[in-house]
Structures are given as C-alpha cells and as structure tokens.
Coordinates of C-alpha atoms in Angstrom, one line a residue:
M16 CA 48.6 -53.7 11.3
S17 CA 45.3 -54.2 13.1
R18 CA 45.1 -56.4 16.2
Y19 CA 42.1 -58.2 14.6
F20 CA 43.7 -59.7 11.5
L21 CA 47.1 -60.8 10.2
L22 CA 48.3 -61.3 6.7
L23 CA 51.0 -64.0 6.1
L24 CA 52.6 -65.1 2.9
A25 CA 52.6 -68.8 3.3
L26 CA 54.6 -69.6 0.1
T27 CA 57.3 -67.0 0.6
G28 CA 57.7 -66.9 4.4
C29 CA 57.4 -63.1 4.3
A30 CA 54.9 -60.8 6.1
S31 CA 53.0 -58.0 4.4
G32 CA 50.7 -55.3 5.7
L33 CA 46.9 -55.8 5.6
A34 CA 44.5 -53.1 6.6
T35 CA 41.7 -54.3 8.8
S36 CA 38.9 -53.1 11.0
P37 CA 36.3 -54.7 13.3
R38 CA 33.2 -56.1 11.9
S39 CA 29.8 -57.1 13.4
P40 CA 29.4 -60.7 14.4
E41 CA 26.3 -61.0 12.3
S42 CA 28.0 -60.5 8.9
G43 CA 29.7 -63.3 7.0
P44 CA 33.5 -63.5 6.3
T45 CA 34.3 -60.8 3.8
V46 CA 37.5 -59.6 2.3
T47 CA 37.6 -56.3 0.3
F48 CA 40.1 -55.5 -2.4
L49 CA 40.7 -51.9 -3.3
H50 CA 42.1 -52.1 -6.8
F51 CA 43.7 -49.6 -9.2
N52 CA 45.9 -49.8 -12.2
D53 CA 48.0 -47.8 -14.7
I54 CA 49.1 -45.0 -12.5
Y55 CA 51.6 -42.6 -14.0
E56 CA 50.9 -39.4 -12.1
I57 CA 51.1 -38.9 -8.3
T58 CA 49.1 -35.7 -8.6
P59 CA 45.6 -35.2 -9.9
V60 CA 45.1 -35.0 -13.6
A61 CA 42.6 -33.1 -15.8
G62 CA 43.6 -29.8 -14.3
G63 CA 43.2 -31.2 -10.8
A64 CA 39.7 -32.4 -11.3
S65 CA 40.4 -36.1 -11.3
G66 CA 42.5 -38.7 -9.6
G67 CA 45.5 -38.1 -7.3
L68 CA 47.1 -40.5 -4.9
A69 CA 46.4 -38.3 -1.9
R70 CA 42.7 -38.6 -2.6
F71 CA 43.1 -42.4 -3.2
A72 CA 44.7 -42.6 0.3
T73 CA 41.6 -41.0 1.7
I74 CA 39.3 -43.5 0.0
R75 CA 41.5 -46.3 1.4
R76 CA 41.4 -45.0 5.0
E77 CA 37.6 -44.6 4.8
L78 CA 37.3 -48.2 3.5
V79 CA 39.5 -49.6 6.2
A80 CA 37.3 -47.9 8.8
S81 CA 34.2 -49.5 7.5
S82 CA 35.3 -52.9 6.2
S83 CA 36.7 -56.0 7.9
T84 CA 39.8 -56.7 5.8
V85 CA 41.1 -54.5 3.1
I86 CA 43.8 -55.5 0.6
T87 CA 45.1 -52.7 -1.7
T88 CA 46.2 -54.0 -5.1
L89 CA 47.9 -52.4 -8.1
G90 CA 47.4 -53.8 -11.6
G91 CA 50.8 -52.7 -13.1
D92 CA 52.3 -49.8 -15.0
Y93 CA 53.5 -47.4 -12.2
L94 CA 57.2 -46.8 -12.8
S95 CA 56.9 -45.4 -16.3
P96 CA 56.0 -43.5 -18.4
S97 CA 56.1 -40.4 -16.3
A98 CA 57.3 -36.9 -17.0
M99 CA 58.2 -36.6 -13.3
G100 CA 60.2 -39.8 -13.6
L101 CA 62.4 -38.3 -16.2
A102 CA 63.3 -35.2 -14.1
V103 CA 67.0 -35.3 -13.2
V104 CA 67.4 -34.8 -9.5
D105 CA 70.8 -35.0 -7.8
G106 CA 72.3 -36.1 -11.1
Q107 CA 70.0 -39.0 -11.7
R108 CA 66.6 -39.6 -13.3
L109 CA 63.8 -40.1 -10.7
A110 CA 62.8 -43.2 -12.8
G111 CA 59.8 -44.0 -10.7
R112 CA 61.4 -43.2 -7.3
Q113 CA 58.7 -40.7 -6.6
M114 CA 56.0 -43.2 -7.4
V115 CA 57.3 -46.0 -5.2
A116 CA 57.7 -43.5 -2.3
T117 CA 54.2 -42.3 -2.7
L118 CA 52.7 -45.8 -3.0
N119 CA 54.6 -46.8 0.1
A120 CA 53.0 -43.9 1.9
V121 CA 49.5 -44.8 0.6
G122 CA 49.8 -48.4 1.9
V123 CA 49.7 -50.6 -1.2
D124 CA 49.8 -54.3 -0.3
W125 CA 50.3 -56.1 -3.6
A126 CA 51.3 -55.1 -7.2
V127 CA 51.9 -56.9 -10.5
L128 CA 54.5 -55.7 -13.0
G129 CA 53.2 -53.8 -16.1
N130 CA 54.9 -53.6 -19.5
H131 CA 56.0 -50.1 -18.8
E132 CA 58.0 -51.1 -15.8
F133 CA 60.6 -52.3 -18.3
D134 CA 61.0 -48.9 -19.9
L135 CA 63.5 -48.3 -17.1
R136 CA 67.2 -49.3 -17.2
E137 CA 67.8 -52.6 -15.4
S138 CA 69.7 -50.9 -12.5
E139 CA 66.8 -48.4 -12.0
F140 CA 64.2 -51.2 -12.1
R141 CA 66.1 -53.3 -9.5
Q142 CA 66.5 -50.3 -7.3
R143 CA 62.8 -49.5 -7.4
L144 CA 62.0 -53.1 -6.4
S145 CA 64.4 -52.8 -3.4
E146 CA 62.6 -49.6 -2.3
S147 CA 59.1 -51.1 -2.4
R148 CA 57.4 -51.9 0.8
F149 CA 54.5 -53.7 -1.0
R150 CA 54.8 -57.2 -2.4
I151 CA 55.1 -57.8 -6.1
V152 CA 53.7 -61.0 -7.5
A153 CA 55.4 -62.0 -10.8
S154 CA 54.3 -65.5 -11.9
N155 CA 55.5 -65.2 -15.5
V156 CA 58.4 -62.7 -15.3
T157 CA 62.1 -63.5 -14.4
D158 CA 65.4 -62.1 -15.2
S159 CA 67.2 -63.3 -18.4
A160 CA 68.7 -66.2 -16.5
G161 CA 65.3 -67.4 -15.2
N162 CA 65.8 -66.2 -11.7
R163 CA 63.1 -64.2 -9.8
F164 CA 63.9 -60.5 -9.4
H165 CA 64.7 -59.7 -5.8
G166 CA 61.5 -58.5 -4.1
T167 CA 59.1 -60.5 -6.3
V168 CA 57.3 -63.8 -5.6
R169 CA 55.8 -66.3 -8.0
N170 CA 52.6 -66.6 -5.9
G171 CA 51.4 -66.1 -2.4
I172 CA 48.8 -67.3 0.0
M173 CA 47.1 -64.7 2.2
R174 CA 45.9 -66.1 5.5
V175 CA 43.0 -64.1 6.9
P176 CA 41.7 -65.2 10.4
T177 CA 37.9 -64.7 10.8
R178 CA 35.4 -65.7 13.5
R179 CA 34.5 -68.7 11.4
G180 CA 38.0 -69.9 10.8
E181 CA 40.9 -69.0 8.6
L182 CA 40.5 -68.0 5.0
R183 CA 43.3 -68.7 2.6
I184 CA 43.4 -66.6 -0.6
G185 CA 45.9 -67.5 -3.4
M186 CA 47.5 -64.7 -5.4
I187 CA 49.1 -65.0 -8.9
G188 CA 50.5 -62.2 -11.1
L189 CA 50.7 -62.1 -14.9
T190 CA 52.3 -59.6 -17.2
I191 CA 52.0 -58.9 -20.9
N192 CA 55.2 -59.4 -22.9
S193 CA 54.8 -56.3 -25.1
N194 CA 58.0 -54.7 -23.8
R195 CA 60.9 -57.1 -23.8
P196 CA 64.4 -55.8 -22.9
A197 CA 67.2 -58.3 -23.1
W198 CA 67.5 -58.5 -19.3
V199 CA 63.9 -59.9 -18.8
R200 CA 62.3 -63.2 -19.6
F201 CA 58.6 -63.7 -20.1
E202 CA 56.7 -67.0 -19.8
D203 CA 53.4 -67.5 -21.5
P204 CA 50.8 -66.2 -19.0
M205 CA 48.5 -69.2 -19.5
V206 CA 51.3 -71.7 -18.8
A207 CA 52.4 -69.8 -15.7
A208 CA 48.8 -69.5 -14.4
R209 CA 48.1 -73.2 -14.8
R210 CA 51.3 -74.0 -12.9
E211 CA 50.7 -71.7 -10.0
I212 CA 47.0 -72.8 -9.7
A213 CA 48.1 -76.4 -9.7
E214 CA 50.6 -75.7 -6.9
F215 CA 47.8 -74.2 -4.8
G216 CA 45.7 -77.4 -5.2
D217 CA 42.9 -77.5 -2.6
S218 CA 44.8 -75.4 -0.1
V219 CA 43.0 -72.1 -0.9
D220 CA 39.5 -70.8 -0.5
A221 CA 39.8 -68.4 -3.5
I222 CA 42.3 -67.4 -6.2
V223 CA 42.9 -63.8 -7.2
A224 CA 44.7 -63.2 -10.5
L225 CA 46.4 -59.8 -10.5
T226 CA 47.1 -59.1 -14.1
H227 CA 48.5 -56.6 -16.6
L228 CA 47.2 -58.2 -19.8
T229 CA 44.8 -57.2 -22.6
L230 CA 41.1 -57.7 -21.9
A231 CA 41.1 -60.4 -24.5
Q232 CA 43.9 -62.2 -22.7
D233 CA 42.0 -61.9 -19.4
Q234 CA 39.0 -63.3 -21.0
L235 CA 40.9 -66.4 -22.2
L236 CA 42.2 -66.8 -18.7
A237 CA 38.7 -66.8 -17.3
E238 CA 37.5 -69.2 -19.9
A239 CA 40.4 -71.7 -19.5
L240 CA 40.9 -71.5 -15.7
P241 CA 37.6 -71.4 -13.9
A242 CA 39.4 -72.0 -10.6
I243 CA 40.2 -68.3 -10.6
T244 CA 37.8 -66.4 -8.4
V245 CA 38.4 -62.9 -9.8
I246 CA 40.7 -61.2 -12.2
L247 CA 41.9 -57.8 -11.1
G248 CA 43.5 -56.3 -14.1
G249 CA 45.1 -53.3 -15.9
H250 CA 46.6 -52.2 -19.2
E251 CA 43.6 -50.8 -21.0
H252 CA 43.4 -47.4 -19.1
E253 CA 39.6 -47.6 -19.2
N254 CA 37.3 -49.3 -16.7
H255 CA 35.9 -52.8 -17.5
V256 CA 33.7 -54.9 -15.4
V257 CA 32.8 -58.1 -17.3
R258 CA 32.2 -61.7 -16.5
R259 CA 33.5 -64.5 -18.7
G260 CA 34.1 -68.2 -18.7
P261 CA 32.0 -71.2 -17.5
R262 CA 31.7 -69.7 -14.0
F263 CA 31.3 -66.1 -15.2
T264 CA 34.5 -65.1 -13.6
P265 CA 34.6 -61.3 -13.0
I266 CA 37.3 -59.3 -14.8
I267 CA 37.6 -55.9 -13.2
K268 CA 39.8 -52.9 -14.3
A269 CA 39.7 -49.3 -13.2
D270 CA 40.5 -46.1 -15.2
A271 CA 44.2 -44.9 -15.4
N272 CA 45.6 -42.4 -13.0
V273 CA 43.0 -43.3 -10.3
R274 CA 40.3 -41.5 -12.1
T275 CA 38.3 -44.4 -10.8
V276 CA 39.1 -47.3 -8.4
A277 CA 37.4 -50.6 -8.0
V278 CA 36.1 -51.8 -4.7
V279 CA 35.7 -55.6 -4.9
T280 CA 34.3 -57.7 -2.1
L281 CA 34.6 -61.5 -1.7
T282 CA 32.0 -62.8 0.8
W283 CA 31.9 -66.5 1.8
P284 CA 28.4 -67.9 2.5
S285 CA 27.9 -70.6 5.1
G286 CA 28.3 -74.2 4.0
G287 CA 31.7 -73.9 2.3
A288 CA 30.3 -72.5 -1.0
A289 CA 32.5 -70.4 -3.3
P290 CA 32.7 -66.7 -2.4
L291 CA 30.3 -64.2 -3.9
V292 CA 32.1 -61.4 -5.8
Q293 CA 30.7 -57.9 -5.9
S294 CA 32.3 -54.8 -7.2
N295 CA 31.7 -51.1 -7.7
L296 CA 33.7 -48.3 -9.3
R297 CA 34.4 -45.2 -7.2
V298 CA 35.1 -42.0 -9.0
L299 CA 37.9 -39.9 -7.6
D300 CA 37.3 -36.2 -8.1
S301 CA 37.9 -32.9 -6.3
A302 CA 35.1 -33.6 -3.8
I303 CA 37.4 -36.1 -2.1
A304 CA 39.7 -34.5 0.4
E305 CA 43.4 -35.3 0.2
S306 CA 45.2 -37.3 2.8
P307 CA 47.5 -34.8 4.6
D308 CA 50.5 -37.2 5.0
V309 CA 50.3 -38.5 1.4
G310 CA 49.7 -35.0 0.2
R311 CA 53.0 -33.9 1.9
E312 CA 54.8 -36.8 0.2
V313 CA 53.4 -35.8 -3.2
A314 CA 54.2 -32.1 -2.7
E315 CA 57.8 -32.9 -1.9
W316 CA 58.3 -34.8 -5.1
V317 CA 56.5 -32.2 -7.2
A318 CA 58.8 -29.5 -5.8
R319 CA 61.9 -31.5 -6.6
S320 CA 60.8 -32.4 -10.2
D321 CA 59.5 -28.8 -10.9
A322 CA 62.9 -27.4 -9.9
A323 CA 64.6 -29.8 -12.3
Y324 CA 62.4 -28.8 -15.2
R325 CA 62.8 -25.1 -14.4
A326 CA 66.5 -25.6 -14.8
E327 CA 65.7 -26.7 -18.3
G328 CA 63.7 -23.4 -19.0
L329 CA 60.2 -24.9 -18.4
E330 CA 57.5 -23.9 -15.9
P331 CA 55.4 -27.0 -15.3
G332 CA 52.5 -25.4 -13.6
A333 CA 51.9 -22.7 -16.2
A334 CA 48.8 -22.8 -18.3
V335 CA 49.4 -22.9 -22.0
A336 CA 46.1 -22.9 -23.7
T337 CA 42.5 -24.2 -23.5
I338 CA 41.6 -26.9 -26.0
D339 CA 38.2 -27.9 -27.3
E340 CA 38.9 -31.5 -28.0
P341 CA 40.9 -34.3 -26.2
L342 CA 44.4 -35.0 -27.3
D343 CA 44.8 -38.8 -27.5
G344 CA 48.3 -39.8 -26.7
R345 CA 47.7 -43.5 -26.1
E346 CA 50.3 -45.8 -27.7
A347 CA 47.6 -47.8 -29.5
V348 CA 46.7 -44.5 -31.3
V349 CA 49.9 -42.6 -31.9
R350 CA 51.7 -45.7 -33.2
T351 CA 49.0 -46.7 -35.7
R352 CA 47.2 -43.7 -37.1
P353 CA 47.2 -39.9 -37.2
G354 CA 45.1 -37.9 -34.8
P355 CA 44.8 -34.3 -33.4
L356 CA 47.8 -34.7 -31.1
T357 CA 50.2 -36.0 -33.7
A358 CA 49.0 -33.4 -36.2
L359 CA 49.6 -30.7 -33.6
I360 CA 53.2 -31.8 -32.9
A361 CA 54.1 -32.4 -36.6
E362 CA 52.8 -28.9 -37.5
A363 CA 54.7 -27.4 -34.5
L364 CA 57.9 -28.8 -36.0
R365 CA 57.1 -27.3 -39.4
R366 CA 56.3 -24.0 -37.8
E367 CA 59.5 -23.9 -35.9
V368 CA 61.5 -24.1 -39.1
P369 CA 60.6 -21.1 -41.4
G370 CA 59.9 -22.2 -45.0
A371 CA 59.8 -26.0 -44.1
D372 CA 57.9 -28.0 -46.6
V373 CA 57.3 -30.9 -44.3
G374 CA 57.4 -31.6 -40.5
V375 CA 58.1 -35.3 -39.6
M376 CA 58.0 -36.9 -36.1
N377 CA 57.8 -40.5 -34.8
G378 CA 54.9 -41.7 -32.7
G379 CA 57.3 -43.3 -30.2
S380 CA 58.5 -39.9 -29.0
I381 CA 55.0 -39.5 -27.5
R382 CA 55.2 -41.2 -24.1
I383 CA 52.2 -40.1 -22.2
D384 CA 50.1 -43.3 -23.2
D385 CA 47.0 -41.4 -21.9
V386 CA 44.5 -38.8 -23.1
I387 CA 44.7 -35.1 -22.3
P388 CA 41.0 -34.1 -21.9
A389 CA 39.5 -30.9 -23.3
G390 CA 40.1 -27.9 -21.1
V391 CA 43.3 -26.2 -19.8
V392 CA 46.6 -27.6 -21.0
T393 CA 49.7 -26.8 -18.8
Q394 CA 53.4 -27.0 -19.6
Y395 CA 53.5 -30.2 -17.4
D396 CA 51.0 -31.8 -19.8
V397 CA 53.4 -31.0 -22.7
I398 CA 56.2 -32.5 -20.7
R399 CA 54.1 -35.6 -20.1
I400 CA 53.5 -35.9 -23.8
L401 CA 57.1 -35.4 -24.8
P402 CA 59.2 -36.1 -21.7
F403 CA 62.4 -36.8 -23.5
G404 CA 62.4 -33.4 -25.2
G405 CA 65.2 -32.9 -27.7
N406 CA 65.7 -30.3 -30.3
V407 CA 63.7 -29.6 -33.5
V408 CA 66.2 -29.8 -36.3
E409 CA 66.2 -28.4 -39.8
T410 CA 67.6 -30.2 -42.8
T411 CA 67.1 -30.8 -46.5
M412 CA 66.2 -34.1 -48.3
T413 CA 66.1 -35.0 -51.9
G414 CA 62.6 -36.0 -53.0
S415 CA 63.9 -39.5 -53.4
L416 CA 65.0 -39.7 -49.7
L417 CA 61.9 -38.0 -48.4
D418 CA 59.7 -40.5 -50.3
R419 CA 61.8 -43.3 -48.8
V420 CA 61.5 -41.9 -45.2
L421 CA 57.7 -41.5 -45.5
T422 CA 57.2 -44.9 -46.9
Q423 CA 59.3 -46.6 -44.2
G424 CA 57.4 -44.6 -41.6
E425 CA 54.1 -46.0 -42.9
A426 CA 55.6 -49.5 -42.9
N427 CA 56.5 -49.0 -39.2
R428 CA 52.8 -48.9 -38.3
G429 CA 52.3 -50.4 -34.9
S430 CA 55.8 -49.5 -33.5
G431 CA 57.4 -46.3 -32.2
G432 CA 58.9 -45.7 -35.7
Y433 CA 55.5 -45.0 -37.2
L434 CA 55.9 -41.5 -38.7
H435 CA 53.5 -38.5 -38.7
A436 CA 53.9 -35.7 -41.2
A437 CA 52.6 -32.2 -41.6
G438 CA 52.6 -31.0 -45.2
A439 CA 52.7 -34.5 -46.7
A440 CA 49.9 -36.9 -47.4
R441 CA 49.6 -40.3 -49.1
E442 CA 47.4 -40.7 -52.2
G443 CA 47.2 -44.3 -53.3
T444 CA 50.8 -45.5 -53.7
R445 CA 52.4 -42.0 -54.0
W446 CA 53.2 -39.2 -51.6
L447 CA 52.1 -35.6 -52.0
V448 CA 53.8 -32.6 -50.6
G449 CA 51.9 -29.3 -50.8
G450 CA 49.2 -31.2 -52.7
V451 CA 51.5 -32.3 -55.5
P452 CA 53.4 -35.6 -56.0
I453 CA 56.9 -35.6 -54.6
D454 CA 59.5 -34.7 -57.2
R455 CA 62.3 -37.2 -56.6
A456 CA 64.9 -34.8 -58.1
R457 CA 63.9 -31.7 -56.0
T458 CA 65.3 -30.7 -52.7
Y459 CA 62.8 -30.3 -49.8
R460 CA 63.3 -28.4 -46.5
V461 CA 62.3 -30.7 -43.6
A462 CA 61.7 -30.1 -39.9
T463 CA 62.1 -33.1 -37.8
T464 CA 63.5 -34.3 -34.4
D465 CA 67.2 -34.7 -33.5
F466 CA 66.5 -38.4 -32.7
L467 CA 65.2 -39.2 -36.1
L468 CA 68.5 -38.2 -37.7
T469 CA 70.5 -40.6 -35.6
G470 CA 69.7 -43.7 -37.6
R471 CA 68.4 -45.4 -34.5
E472 CA 64.7 -45.6 -35.5
T473 CA 63.2 -48.8 -36.8
G474 CA 64.0 -49.3 -40.5
L475 CA 65.7 -45.8 -40.7
D476 CA 69.3 -46.8 -40.0
W477 CA 70.3 -44.9 -43.1
L478 CA 68.7 -41.6 -42.0
K479 CA 71.8 -40.0 -40.5
P480 CA 74.6 -37.6 -41.4
G481 CA 76.7 -39.0 -44.2
N482 CA 73.7 -39.9 -46.3
P483 CA 74.4 -38.1 -49.6
D484 CA 70.7 -37.2 -50.0
L485 CA 70.6 -35.5 -46.6
G486 CA 71.7 -31.9 -46.2
P487 CA 73.3 -30.1 -43.3
V488 CA 71.6 -30.3 -39.9
Q489 CA 70.7 -27.1 -38.0
P490 CA 69.3 -27.3 -34.5
H491 CA 66.4 -25.2 -33.3
R492 CA 64.6 -25.0 -29.9
D493 CA 63.4 -27.9 -27.7
I494 CA 60.4 -29.6 -29.3
R495 CA 58.4 -29.0 -26.1
V496 CA 58.9 -25.2 -26.5
A497 CA 57.7 -25.5 -30.1
V498 CA 54.6 -27.4 -29.1
I499 CA 53.8 -24.9 -26.3
E500 CA 54.0 -22.0 -28.8
M501 CA 51.9 -23.9 -31.3
L502 CA 49.2 -24.4 -28.7
R503 CA 49.3 -20.7 -27.7
S504 CA 49.0 -19.6 -31.3
R505 CA 45.7 -21.5 -31.8

C-alpha cells in the first residue's frame, strides 16, 4: 500500500488494499476506478489476440503509476463457467480456485457476486470466498438463513485522504437472482439499494453501485436512486456506457474476458459540488505486454489444468479448425433459439451414430456463455463450450416418444432444457424428420447425450431407461471428441 493514501472500510472495520501514486498539487481530488466484469478465462481469448489477466495487470500498474488513487473493481461472474474450473486436480475440481489466485495476484480491491458464482457447490463457493484477498460487497445476497457469507459485506465506506481533506466513497453491491440454489437467498436489488443508501445518509461524498444486473435493471436503479454517483456493472458481456435517470447517472460495463476494461475517474471540483464522472474503454490486445508475475501465476494454473485434460485424452492447445463465422454460445441464445453452434453440436451427435435419423442435445450443456470469434478453434475452445463432456449415446424411440421429446424441448425455451435437433424440424404444429411428418408408430434411431437419458432435464423426467418407447442405450465417444471431428470435417 502506498504511503500517500490509505483505504479503510468504515462499516466493516476491515482494511483493504488501495493502489495509489503521487499527484501534482495543482490537480483536484480524483479517484480512478479500473473496472472489468464477466471474466471466465485467466488466459487471452480469440487465439491469444484479446484479453488476458496478465495484460490486465500491466494496465493496472501503468494506471497506478500515473493516477492518484486507483481502485480495481470486478462486476461479477468470475468463478464459473470455466473449462479450467472443471479440471480435476488432486482429486477435486478447481472450481474457480485458479481464478481467485490470479485475481489476488492482479490486485483486485472489490468484487460483486455474479449469477454464475452460484454454479458452484456451496462448499466450493465458501472455500473460494475464504481464499479471496479482495473485498466482496453483497448488499442483496445472503445464505438461506439470512446470514452474510463469510468474507462479504453489505456495504463499505472507502476513506481516501487528499490534500483538500478526506473523501468518503460508499460502495454497495447488487446481484441478479437468475441462478437460485437452495442455499442462497436474494433480496430485491432495489429494496437493498434503498436501505444501504439510507444507511449512508449524508456521510459520503459519492456512492458507487457495483452491480451484476441486466442493463434494464441498472437503468431502473439510476432512475429511482439519483443519489448513486456511478453504476459499475456486468452481466451483458458487451460494453455499455450510457447515462440514465434525473441526474444522468453513468452506467458503465466492459466486455467479457477483459477484451476491454473501463477506466472511470471521479473528480471533485472546488466548492463541495458533486464529482464529475468521466470514463473510457481500454482495449486489451496483443500489443500490451504481460505482467511477468501474473503471467507466471497463469502459466502454473494452465499447466495443471492441461495435465488434467490430457489425462482425459484431450490436448487443450491443439488447433482443430478455422471457422468463417462466430459461434455464439451465450445462454441468451442457446437456451432460446437455434444457431450455428447448436446446429454444429447436434449434427456432430448424429454423425457419431451411423444411421441416426435425429441428433438431439440440450442448450444447457453449453456452458461457455460467450462467443467464439471467427478464426482458429482449439480443443480448449471445445472444452469451454462443453466442459462437462459426457458420452454421445445411441438409442431408439418410437415416433410417439420422439414427438413428445421434441415438443417438450420446445416448451423448455428459456431454460437449459431447450432442445436442439439435427434432422428434425417443426412445421406448424407438427414435427418433420427427414422432411416428412413423424410416423408415431415407426421406430427412429436417435443420437443424444447420456445426460438427456437420465430423466433429470426439465419436463423430461420420463425420458430414461424403463420407458417402454425407449430402446436399449449404447454409449459412443465423448461429445467433445465428436464435435472436434465434426469441426475438422468441415
């Protein structure tokens, strides 16, 4: 911590690191926030062309050297989904351990929880919190009993001494409730925000809302609570810089996987006026050198996870194919409509089973929640898309059962149980296979995933061995191997 400034958490009685550097006496009091959100990969993405936490660390250090006070904030979604996080090392899933260790090395100060943090098992989640050296502000999230998770705070006040006196900046954190395991309780974000802001009263010079909400929710927050100085958000994966509400409160989000980061400054003019908020997006590309120490941290985790996947017969760094169009694996797409990625996977299933009439897979098996850009696709990209793996399986279904499966899959639109099919299409109210209506009395050969035949998917509890309309189940290779070969064949 610099000898020029000190960060204290007044409401929690805890200390947290704050990066600082000297400033000229002519300039006014300024605090800089370096903000990023939705970080799933510790390494660069897009074939190494974009992002990377070692590059982010370089940006941070440069900013610290040129700015008075720098606070590094994370807008949620960092523990999951991650292919590396599902690697089994020393008998346990990494489950975000690699991410927390790297974020600690980077020097993150504050984070808010994202919806994907709750993909983890409760024990894994609590362990990651205990490993975190950064503070986590969770104004609307508790455990199921209403108690704060250890390592989180409802709010905080950052005290920043300046040559003109002490600045006090209030921090609140709000999380969307789209992922609700039984061990978590969510409060309405607006209700929680109102309470925390009221608790601050007149004791702060600015209020920062660190959020993982939809843009629409952030806009409502800005419109209803003009006391908020700036909203530093996440969740959308694409950058947004907009102003909403009676005071045109800035809402600022960066691109996922630190493709961009937001540099946000709060400057207090003389006379006690509200701070001026300015922001710019910094693109992280291969022109930015990697921080050596963070680079070593990243390399260590990559080596450990790669070894785990090699033990499963995969070679993460190997190039598979070059694609001409992006493969969109965002949840908002794969759980609501077909697209090039889901068509590719469903066809890979059908190709894996010779003579299969239909290939069927669920959108929820795609966990990347990101876009693979046009260009080289590696095996690690495929692992990111389908981190849980599992076997392709062959079975038979009567036309009656197949029709029922496809109809339920369509009814599951918006959830992980939304089904994608190769070889089948809907025409009005009926399903076609091979271009002709399903014959309910005929038997069809179907390629699908082992998970879909467990009866655990939404509305498909009857789709499991013992159903008289379902034939014997024969396993084939890992679904990721099938997809890799499909990509190579194109």
